PDB file of C-alpha atoms in Angstrom:
ATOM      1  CA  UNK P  15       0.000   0.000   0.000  1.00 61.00           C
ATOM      2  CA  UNK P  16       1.221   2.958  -1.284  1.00 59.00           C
ATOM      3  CA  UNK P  17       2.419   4.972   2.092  1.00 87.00           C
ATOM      4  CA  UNK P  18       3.663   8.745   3.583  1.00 93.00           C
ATOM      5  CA  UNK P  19       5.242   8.768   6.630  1.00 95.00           C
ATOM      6  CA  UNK P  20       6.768  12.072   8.425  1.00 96.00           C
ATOM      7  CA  UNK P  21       9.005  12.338  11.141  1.00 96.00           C
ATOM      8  CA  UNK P  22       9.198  13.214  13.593  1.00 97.00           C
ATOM      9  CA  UNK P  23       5.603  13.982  15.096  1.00 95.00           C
ATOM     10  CA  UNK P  24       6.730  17.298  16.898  1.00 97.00           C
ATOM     11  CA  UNK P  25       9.899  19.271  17.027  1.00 98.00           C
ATOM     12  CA  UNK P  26      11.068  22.077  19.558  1.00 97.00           C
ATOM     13  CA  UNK P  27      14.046  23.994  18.393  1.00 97.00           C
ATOM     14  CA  UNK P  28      15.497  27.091  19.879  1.00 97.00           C
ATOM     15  CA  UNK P  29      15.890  30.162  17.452  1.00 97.00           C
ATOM     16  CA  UNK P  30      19.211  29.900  15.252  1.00 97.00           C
ATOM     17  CA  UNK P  31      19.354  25.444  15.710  1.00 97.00           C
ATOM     18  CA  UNK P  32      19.212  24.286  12.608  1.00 97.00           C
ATOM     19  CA  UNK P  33      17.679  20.522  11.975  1.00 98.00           C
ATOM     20  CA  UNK P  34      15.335  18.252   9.338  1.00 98.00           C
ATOM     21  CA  UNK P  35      12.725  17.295   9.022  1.00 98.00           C
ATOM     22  CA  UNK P  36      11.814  13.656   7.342  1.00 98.00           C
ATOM     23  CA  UNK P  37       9.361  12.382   4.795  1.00 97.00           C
ATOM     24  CA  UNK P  38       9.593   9.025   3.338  1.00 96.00           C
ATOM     25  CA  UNK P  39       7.432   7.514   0.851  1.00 93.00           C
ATOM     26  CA  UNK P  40       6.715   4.155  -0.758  1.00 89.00           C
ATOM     27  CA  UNK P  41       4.643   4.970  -3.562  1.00 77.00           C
ATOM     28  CA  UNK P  42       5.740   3.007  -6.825  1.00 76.00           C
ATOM     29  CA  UNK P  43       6.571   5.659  -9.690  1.00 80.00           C
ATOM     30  CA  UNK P  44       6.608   8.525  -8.225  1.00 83.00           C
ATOM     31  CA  UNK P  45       5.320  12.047  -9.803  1.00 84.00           C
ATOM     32  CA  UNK P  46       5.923  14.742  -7.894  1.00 88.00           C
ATOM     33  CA  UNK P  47       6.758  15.080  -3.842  1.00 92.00           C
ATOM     34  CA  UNK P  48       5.518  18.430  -2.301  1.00 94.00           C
ATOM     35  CA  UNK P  49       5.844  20.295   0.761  1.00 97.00           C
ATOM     36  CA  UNK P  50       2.988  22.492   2.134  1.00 97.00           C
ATOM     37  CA  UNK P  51       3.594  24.451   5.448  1.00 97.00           C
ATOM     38  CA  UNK P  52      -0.002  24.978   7.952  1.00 96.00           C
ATOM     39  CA  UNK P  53      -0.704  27.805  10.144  1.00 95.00           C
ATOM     40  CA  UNK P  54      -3.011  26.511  13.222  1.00 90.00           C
ATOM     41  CA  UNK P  55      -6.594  27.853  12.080  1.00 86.00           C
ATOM     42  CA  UNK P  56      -5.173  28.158   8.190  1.00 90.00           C
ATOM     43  CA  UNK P  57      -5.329  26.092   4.605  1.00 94.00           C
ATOM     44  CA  UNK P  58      -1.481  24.648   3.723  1.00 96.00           C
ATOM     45  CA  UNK P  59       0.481  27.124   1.611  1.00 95.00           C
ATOM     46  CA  UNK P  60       2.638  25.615  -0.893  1.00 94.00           C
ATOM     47  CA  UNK P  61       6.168  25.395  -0.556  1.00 96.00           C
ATOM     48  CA  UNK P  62       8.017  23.332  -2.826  1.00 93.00           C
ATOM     49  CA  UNK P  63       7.666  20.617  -5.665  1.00 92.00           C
ATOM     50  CA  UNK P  64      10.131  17.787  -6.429  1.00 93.00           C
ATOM     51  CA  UNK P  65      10.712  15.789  -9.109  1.00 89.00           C
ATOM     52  CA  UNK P  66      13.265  13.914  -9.005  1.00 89.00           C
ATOM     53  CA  UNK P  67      16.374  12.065  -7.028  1.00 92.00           C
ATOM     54  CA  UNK P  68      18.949  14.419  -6.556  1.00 95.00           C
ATOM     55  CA  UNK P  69      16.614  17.436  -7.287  1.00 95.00           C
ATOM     56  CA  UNK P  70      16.922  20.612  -4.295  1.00 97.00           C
ATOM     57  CA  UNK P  71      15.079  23.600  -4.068  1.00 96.00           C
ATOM     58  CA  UNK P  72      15.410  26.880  -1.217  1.00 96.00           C
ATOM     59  CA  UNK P  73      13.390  29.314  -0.007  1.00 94.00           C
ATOM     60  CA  UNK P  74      14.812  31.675   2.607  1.00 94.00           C
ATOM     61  CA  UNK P  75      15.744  29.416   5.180  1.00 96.00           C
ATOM     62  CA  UNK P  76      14.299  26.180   4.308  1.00 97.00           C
ATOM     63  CA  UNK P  77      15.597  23.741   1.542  1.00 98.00           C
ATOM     64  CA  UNK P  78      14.228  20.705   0.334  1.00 98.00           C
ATOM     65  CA  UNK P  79      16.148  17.331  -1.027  1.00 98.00           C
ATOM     66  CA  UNK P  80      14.143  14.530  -2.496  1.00 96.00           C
ATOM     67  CA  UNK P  81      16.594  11.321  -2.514  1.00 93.00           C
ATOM     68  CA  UNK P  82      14.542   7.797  -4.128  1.00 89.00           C
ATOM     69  CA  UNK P  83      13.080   7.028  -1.008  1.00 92.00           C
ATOM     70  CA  UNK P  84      12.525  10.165   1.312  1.00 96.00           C
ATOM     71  CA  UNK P  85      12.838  14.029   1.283  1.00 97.00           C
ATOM     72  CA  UNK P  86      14.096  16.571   3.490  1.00 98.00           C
ATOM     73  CA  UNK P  87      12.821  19.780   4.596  1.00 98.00           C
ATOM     74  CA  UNK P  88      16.143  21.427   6.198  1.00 98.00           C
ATOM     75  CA  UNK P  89      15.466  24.503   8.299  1.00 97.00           C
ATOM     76  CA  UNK P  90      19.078  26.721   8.770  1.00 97.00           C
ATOM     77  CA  UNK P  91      19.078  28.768  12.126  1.00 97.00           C
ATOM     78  CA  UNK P  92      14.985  29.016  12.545  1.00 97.00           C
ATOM     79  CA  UNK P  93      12.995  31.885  13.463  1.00 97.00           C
ATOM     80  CA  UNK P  94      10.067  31.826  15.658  1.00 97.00           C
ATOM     81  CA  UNK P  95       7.777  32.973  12.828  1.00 97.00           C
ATOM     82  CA  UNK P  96       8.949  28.979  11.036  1.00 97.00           C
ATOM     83  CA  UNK P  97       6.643  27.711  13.767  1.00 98.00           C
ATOM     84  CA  UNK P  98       4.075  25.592  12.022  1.00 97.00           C
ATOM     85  CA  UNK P  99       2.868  22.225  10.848  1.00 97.00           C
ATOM     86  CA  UNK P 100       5.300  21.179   8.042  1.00 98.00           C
ATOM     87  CA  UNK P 101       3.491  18.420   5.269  1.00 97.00           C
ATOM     88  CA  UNK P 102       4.432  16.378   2.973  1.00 96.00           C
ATOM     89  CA  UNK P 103       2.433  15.133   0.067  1.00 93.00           C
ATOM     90  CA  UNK P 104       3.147  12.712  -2.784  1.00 90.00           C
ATOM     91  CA  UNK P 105       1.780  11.953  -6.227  1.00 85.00           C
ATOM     92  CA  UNK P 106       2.201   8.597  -8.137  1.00 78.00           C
ATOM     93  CA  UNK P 107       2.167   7.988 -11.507  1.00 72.00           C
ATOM     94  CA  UNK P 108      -1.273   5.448 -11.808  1.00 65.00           C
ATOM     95  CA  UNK P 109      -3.010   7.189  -9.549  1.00 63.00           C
ATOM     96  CA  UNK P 110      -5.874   9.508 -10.237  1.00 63.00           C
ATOM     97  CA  UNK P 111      -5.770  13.394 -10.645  1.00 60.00           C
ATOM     98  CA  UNK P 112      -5.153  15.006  -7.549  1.00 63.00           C
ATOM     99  CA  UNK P 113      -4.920  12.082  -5.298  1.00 73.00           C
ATOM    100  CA  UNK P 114      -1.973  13.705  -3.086  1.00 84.00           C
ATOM    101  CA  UNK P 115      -1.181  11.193  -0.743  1.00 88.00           C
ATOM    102  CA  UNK P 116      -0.617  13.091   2.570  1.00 92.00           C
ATOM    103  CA  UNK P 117       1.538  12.513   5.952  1.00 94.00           C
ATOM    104  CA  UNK P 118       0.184  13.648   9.151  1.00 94.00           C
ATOM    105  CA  UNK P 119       2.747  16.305   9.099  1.00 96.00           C
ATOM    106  CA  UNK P 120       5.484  17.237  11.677  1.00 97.00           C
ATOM    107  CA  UNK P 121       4.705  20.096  14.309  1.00 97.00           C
ATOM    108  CA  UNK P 122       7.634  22.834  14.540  1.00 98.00           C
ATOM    109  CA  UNK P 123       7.657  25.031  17.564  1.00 98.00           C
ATOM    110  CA  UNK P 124      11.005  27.569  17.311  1.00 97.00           C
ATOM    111  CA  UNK P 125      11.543  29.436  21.093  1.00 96.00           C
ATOM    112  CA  UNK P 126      13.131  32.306  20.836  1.00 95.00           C
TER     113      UNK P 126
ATOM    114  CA  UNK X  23      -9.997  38.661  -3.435  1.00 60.00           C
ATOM    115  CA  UNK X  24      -6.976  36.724  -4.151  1.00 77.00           C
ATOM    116  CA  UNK X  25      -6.522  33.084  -4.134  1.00 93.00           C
ATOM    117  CA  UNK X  26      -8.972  30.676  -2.853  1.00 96.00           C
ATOM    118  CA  UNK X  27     -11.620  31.649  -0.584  1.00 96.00           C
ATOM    119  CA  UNK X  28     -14.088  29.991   1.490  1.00 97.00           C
ATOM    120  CA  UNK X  29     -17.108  30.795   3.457  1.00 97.00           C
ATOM    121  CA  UNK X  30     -17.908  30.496   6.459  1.00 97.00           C
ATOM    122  CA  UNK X  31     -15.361  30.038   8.270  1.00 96.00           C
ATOM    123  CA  UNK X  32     -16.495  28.693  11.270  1.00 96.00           C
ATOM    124  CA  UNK X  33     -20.154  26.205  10.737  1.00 96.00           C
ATOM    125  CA  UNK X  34     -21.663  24.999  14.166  1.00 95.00           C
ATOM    126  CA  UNK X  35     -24.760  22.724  12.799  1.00 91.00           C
ATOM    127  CA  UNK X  36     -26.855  20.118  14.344  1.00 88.00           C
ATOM    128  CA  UNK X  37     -26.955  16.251  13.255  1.00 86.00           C
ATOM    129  CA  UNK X  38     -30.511  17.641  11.398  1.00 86.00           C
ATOM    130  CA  UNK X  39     -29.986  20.479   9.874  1.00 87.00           C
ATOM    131  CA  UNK X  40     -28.906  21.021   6.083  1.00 93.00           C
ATOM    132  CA  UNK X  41     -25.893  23.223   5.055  1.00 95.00           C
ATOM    133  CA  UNK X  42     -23.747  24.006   2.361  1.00 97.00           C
ATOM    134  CA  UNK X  43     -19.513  25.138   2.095  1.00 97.00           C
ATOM    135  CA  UNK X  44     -18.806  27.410  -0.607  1.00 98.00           C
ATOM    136  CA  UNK X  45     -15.745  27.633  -2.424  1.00 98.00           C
ATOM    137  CA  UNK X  46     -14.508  30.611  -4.903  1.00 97.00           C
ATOM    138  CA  UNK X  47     -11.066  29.949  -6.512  1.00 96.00           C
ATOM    139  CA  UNK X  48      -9.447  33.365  -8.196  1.00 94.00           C
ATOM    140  CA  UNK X  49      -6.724  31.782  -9.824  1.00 93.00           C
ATOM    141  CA  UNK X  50      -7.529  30.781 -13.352  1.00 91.00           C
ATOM    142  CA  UNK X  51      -7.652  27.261 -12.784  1.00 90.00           C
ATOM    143  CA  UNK X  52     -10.358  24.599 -13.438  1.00 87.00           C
ATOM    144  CA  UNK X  53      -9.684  22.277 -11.123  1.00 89.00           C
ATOM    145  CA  UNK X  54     -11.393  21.710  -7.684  1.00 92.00           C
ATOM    146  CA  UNK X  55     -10.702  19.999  -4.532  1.00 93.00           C
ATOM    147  CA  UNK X  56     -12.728  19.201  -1.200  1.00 95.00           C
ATOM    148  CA  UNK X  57     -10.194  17.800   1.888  1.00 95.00           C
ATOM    149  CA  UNK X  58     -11.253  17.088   5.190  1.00 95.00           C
ATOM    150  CA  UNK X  59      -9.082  17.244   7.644  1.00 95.00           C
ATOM    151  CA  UNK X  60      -8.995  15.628  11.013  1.00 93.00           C
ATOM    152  CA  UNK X  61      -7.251  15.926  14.397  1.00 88.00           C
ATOM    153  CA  UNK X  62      -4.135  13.040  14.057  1.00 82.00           C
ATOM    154  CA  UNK X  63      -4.999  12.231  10.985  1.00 89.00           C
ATOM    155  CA  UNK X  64      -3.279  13.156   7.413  1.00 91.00           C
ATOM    156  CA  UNK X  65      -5.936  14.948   4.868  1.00 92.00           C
ATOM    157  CA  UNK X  66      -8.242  12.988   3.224  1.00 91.00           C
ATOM    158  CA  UNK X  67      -8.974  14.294  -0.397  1.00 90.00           C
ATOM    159  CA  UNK X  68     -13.265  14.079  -0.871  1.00 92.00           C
ATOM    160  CA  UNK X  69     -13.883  14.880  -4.592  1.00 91.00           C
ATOM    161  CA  UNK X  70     -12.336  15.935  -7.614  1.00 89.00           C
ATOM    162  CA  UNK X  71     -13.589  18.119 -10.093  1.00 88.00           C
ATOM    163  CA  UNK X  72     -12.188  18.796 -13.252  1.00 82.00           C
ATOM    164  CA  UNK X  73     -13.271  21.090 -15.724  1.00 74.00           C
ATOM    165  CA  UNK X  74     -16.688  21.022 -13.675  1.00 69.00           C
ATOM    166  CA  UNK X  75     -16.990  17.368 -14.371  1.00 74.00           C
ATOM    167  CA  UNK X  76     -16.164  15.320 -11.102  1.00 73.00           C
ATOM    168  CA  UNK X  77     -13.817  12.809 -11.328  1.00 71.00           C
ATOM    169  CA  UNK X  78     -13.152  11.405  -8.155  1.00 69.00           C
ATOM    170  CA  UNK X  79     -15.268  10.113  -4.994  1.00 72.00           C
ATOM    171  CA  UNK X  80     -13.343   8.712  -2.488  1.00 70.00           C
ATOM    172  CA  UNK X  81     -15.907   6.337  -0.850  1.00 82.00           C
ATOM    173  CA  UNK X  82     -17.443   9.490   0.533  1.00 90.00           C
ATOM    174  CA  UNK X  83     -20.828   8.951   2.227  1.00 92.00           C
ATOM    175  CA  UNK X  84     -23.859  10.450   0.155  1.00 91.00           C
ATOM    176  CA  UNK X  85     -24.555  12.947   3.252  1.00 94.00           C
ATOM    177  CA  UNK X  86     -21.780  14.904   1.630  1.00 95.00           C
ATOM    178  CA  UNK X  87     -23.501  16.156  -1.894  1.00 94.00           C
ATOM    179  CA  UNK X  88     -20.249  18.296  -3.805  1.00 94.00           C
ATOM    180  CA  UNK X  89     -21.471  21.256  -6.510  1.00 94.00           C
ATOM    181  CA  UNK X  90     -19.464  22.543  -9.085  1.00 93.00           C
ATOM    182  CA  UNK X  91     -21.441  25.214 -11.089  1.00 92.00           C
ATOM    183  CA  UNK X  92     -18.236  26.374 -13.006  1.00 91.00           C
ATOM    184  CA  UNK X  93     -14.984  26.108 -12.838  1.00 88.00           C
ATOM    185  CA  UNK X  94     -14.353  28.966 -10.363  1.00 93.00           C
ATOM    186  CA  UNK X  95     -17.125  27.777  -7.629  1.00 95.00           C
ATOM    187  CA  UNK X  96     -17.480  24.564  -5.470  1.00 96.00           C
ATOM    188  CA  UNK X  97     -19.969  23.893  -2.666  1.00 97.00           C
ATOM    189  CA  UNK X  98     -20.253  21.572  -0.477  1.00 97.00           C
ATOM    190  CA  UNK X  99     -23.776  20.250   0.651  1.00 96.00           C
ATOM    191  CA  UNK X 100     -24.534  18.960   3.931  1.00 95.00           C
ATOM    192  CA  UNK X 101     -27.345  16.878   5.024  1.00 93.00           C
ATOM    193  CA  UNK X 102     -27.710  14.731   8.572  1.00 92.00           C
ATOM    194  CA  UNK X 103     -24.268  14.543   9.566  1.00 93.00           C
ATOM    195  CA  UNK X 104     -22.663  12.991  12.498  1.00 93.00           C
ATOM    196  CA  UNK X 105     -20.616  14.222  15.425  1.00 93.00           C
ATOM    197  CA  UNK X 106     -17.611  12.106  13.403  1.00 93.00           C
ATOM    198  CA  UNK X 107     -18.122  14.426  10.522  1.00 95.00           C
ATOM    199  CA  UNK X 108     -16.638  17.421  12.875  1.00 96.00           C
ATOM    200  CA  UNK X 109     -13.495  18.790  10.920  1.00 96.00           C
ATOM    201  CA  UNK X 110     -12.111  21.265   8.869  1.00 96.00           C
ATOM    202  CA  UNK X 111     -13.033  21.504   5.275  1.00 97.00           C
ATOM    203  CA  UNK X 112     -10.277  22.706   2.989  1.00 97.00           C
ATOM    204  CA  UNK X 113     -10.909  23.118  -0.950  1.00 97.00           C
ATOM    205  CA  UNK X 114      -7.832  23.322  -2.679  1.00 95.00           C
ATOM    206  CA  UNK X 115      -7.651  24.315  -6.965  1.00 94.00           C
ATOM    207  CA  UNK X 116      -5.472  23.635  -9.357  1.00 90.00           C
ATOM    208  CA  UNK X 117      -4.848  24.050 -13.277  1.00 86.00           C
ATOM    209  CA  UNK X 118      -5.222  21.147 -15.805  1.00 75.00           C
ATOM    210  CA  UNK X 119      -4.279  21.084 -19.343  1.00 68.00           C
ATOM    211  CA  UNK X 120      -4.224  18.768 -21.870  1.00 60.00           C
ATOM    212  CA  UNK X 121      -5.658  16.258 -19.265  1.00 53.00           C
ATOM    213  CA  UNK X 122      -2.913  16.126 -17.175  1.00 56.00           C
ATOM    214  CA  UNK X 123      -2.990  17.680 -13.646  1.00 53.00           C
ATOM    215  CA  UNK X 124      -1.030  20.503 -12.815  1.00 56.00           C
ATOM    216  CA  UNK X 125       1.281  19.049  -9.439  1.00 70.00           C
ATOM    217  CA  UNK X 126       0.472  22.257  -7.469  1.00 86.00           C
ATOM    218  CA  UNK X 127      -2.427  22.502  -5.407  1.00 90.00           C
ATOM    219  CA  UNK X 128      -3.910  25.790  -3.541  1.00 93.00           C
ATOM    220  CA  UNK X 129      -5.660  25.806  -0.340  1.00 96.00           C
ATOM    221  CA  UNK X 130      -8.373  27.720   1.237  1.00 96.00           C
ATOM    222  CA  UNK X 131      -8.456  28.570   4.357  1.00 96.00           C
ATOM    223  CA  UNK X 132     -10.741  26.123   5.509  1.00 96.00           C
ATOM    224  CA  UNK X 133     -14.180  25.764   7.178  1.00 97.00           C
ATOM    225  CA  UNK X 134     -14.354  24.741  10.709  1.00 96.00           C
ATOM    226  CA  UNK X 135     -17.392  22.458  11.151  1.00 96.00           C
ATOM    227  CA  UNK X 136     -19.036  21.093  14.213  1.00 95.00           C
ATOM    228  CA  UNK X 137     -21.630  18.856  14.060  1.00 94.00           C
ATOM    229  CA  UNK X 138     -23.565  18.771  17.834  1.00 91.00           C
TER     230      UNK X 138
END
């Protein structure tokens, strides 16, 4: 069964400690691998799209890797205003049009 | 308004009444997404509509009844929910051409529903 897990569930970093966060899928043939980022209260706002092995994009302070089996979402010296709900999302090549597969996210709270 | 909107916000409704989610997508695309979204749980994509035609129905029970008038406006009509049913409703668009799904979805902000 076709599968997206994140890890970890929760993360507390003080401001400036840089870390990752995990996302590893199991989909055969995989499309596309996205990153959303939720506000509590708020719809997720796009991030980033992968393609492929190999492929890395940034934005500010956050930079995504997508390797064959997982990505990364790698935060350099947070801010308290990164604090939110970090998903990941997958599409598959078979499945049907905009069937994102989504994981239950990972919660990011940045202390200043 | 920019983006995707949705209205209301915030729906308190009891396990009789009837109700409906409205969507508005300002983006140029023509395709449409309902999500729910539950505590724990990752989102669960509801129906698909593309160029106003659905496309998708993922097993959802008939007390959920999805409208797509065009390609800019979705509802969402509710009839004798349950208390299970309490979540929040996110419709997400995105643009399609030559039958192939553009990867990039946009979400609303979401409608908070509680069924008593």
């Amino acid at each position: 069964e076709d599968q997206v897990t994140q890890s970890p569930e929760a993360l507390r970093l003080q401001e400036g400690e840089s870390s990752s966060l995990n996302c590893s899928y199991t989909v055969s043939g995989l499309r596309g691998l996205f990153w959303y980022r939720q506000d509590p209260g708020k719809g997720p706002e796009f991030l980033f799209t992968l393609y492929s092995a190999g492929e890395e994009k940034e934005k500010e302070r956050l930079k995504a890797t997508l390797t064959k089996k997982e990505s990364f979402l790698h935060i350099t010296a947070p801010k308290p205003e990164d604090s939110a709900t970090y998903l990941c999302a997958v599409h598959f090549y078979g499945g049907s049009q905009g069937n994102l597969i989504f994981g239950k996210g990972t919660k990011l709270s940045v202390k200043p | 308004e920019t983006g995707v909107t949705q209205t209301p916000r915030h729906l308190v409704m009891g396990m009789t009444n009837k109700k409906s989610l409205k969507c508005e997508q300002h983006l140029g695309h023509n395709a449409m997404y309902w999500y729910k979204q539950s505590a724990k749980k990752p989102l669960e994509l509801m129906f698909v509509y593309n160029f106003k035609e659905q496309t998708e129905n993922n097993s959802v029970p008939s007390r959920f009844s999805p409208e797509c008038p065009n390609s800019s406006h979705l509802f969402l009509h509710l009839h004798t929910l349950q208390p299970e049913d309490s979540a929040l409703y996110l419709c997400a668009s995105s643009h399609v051409s030559n039958g192939s799904p553009s990867d990039e979805q946009f979400f609303g902000p979401g409608t908070r529903l509680t069924v008593l």
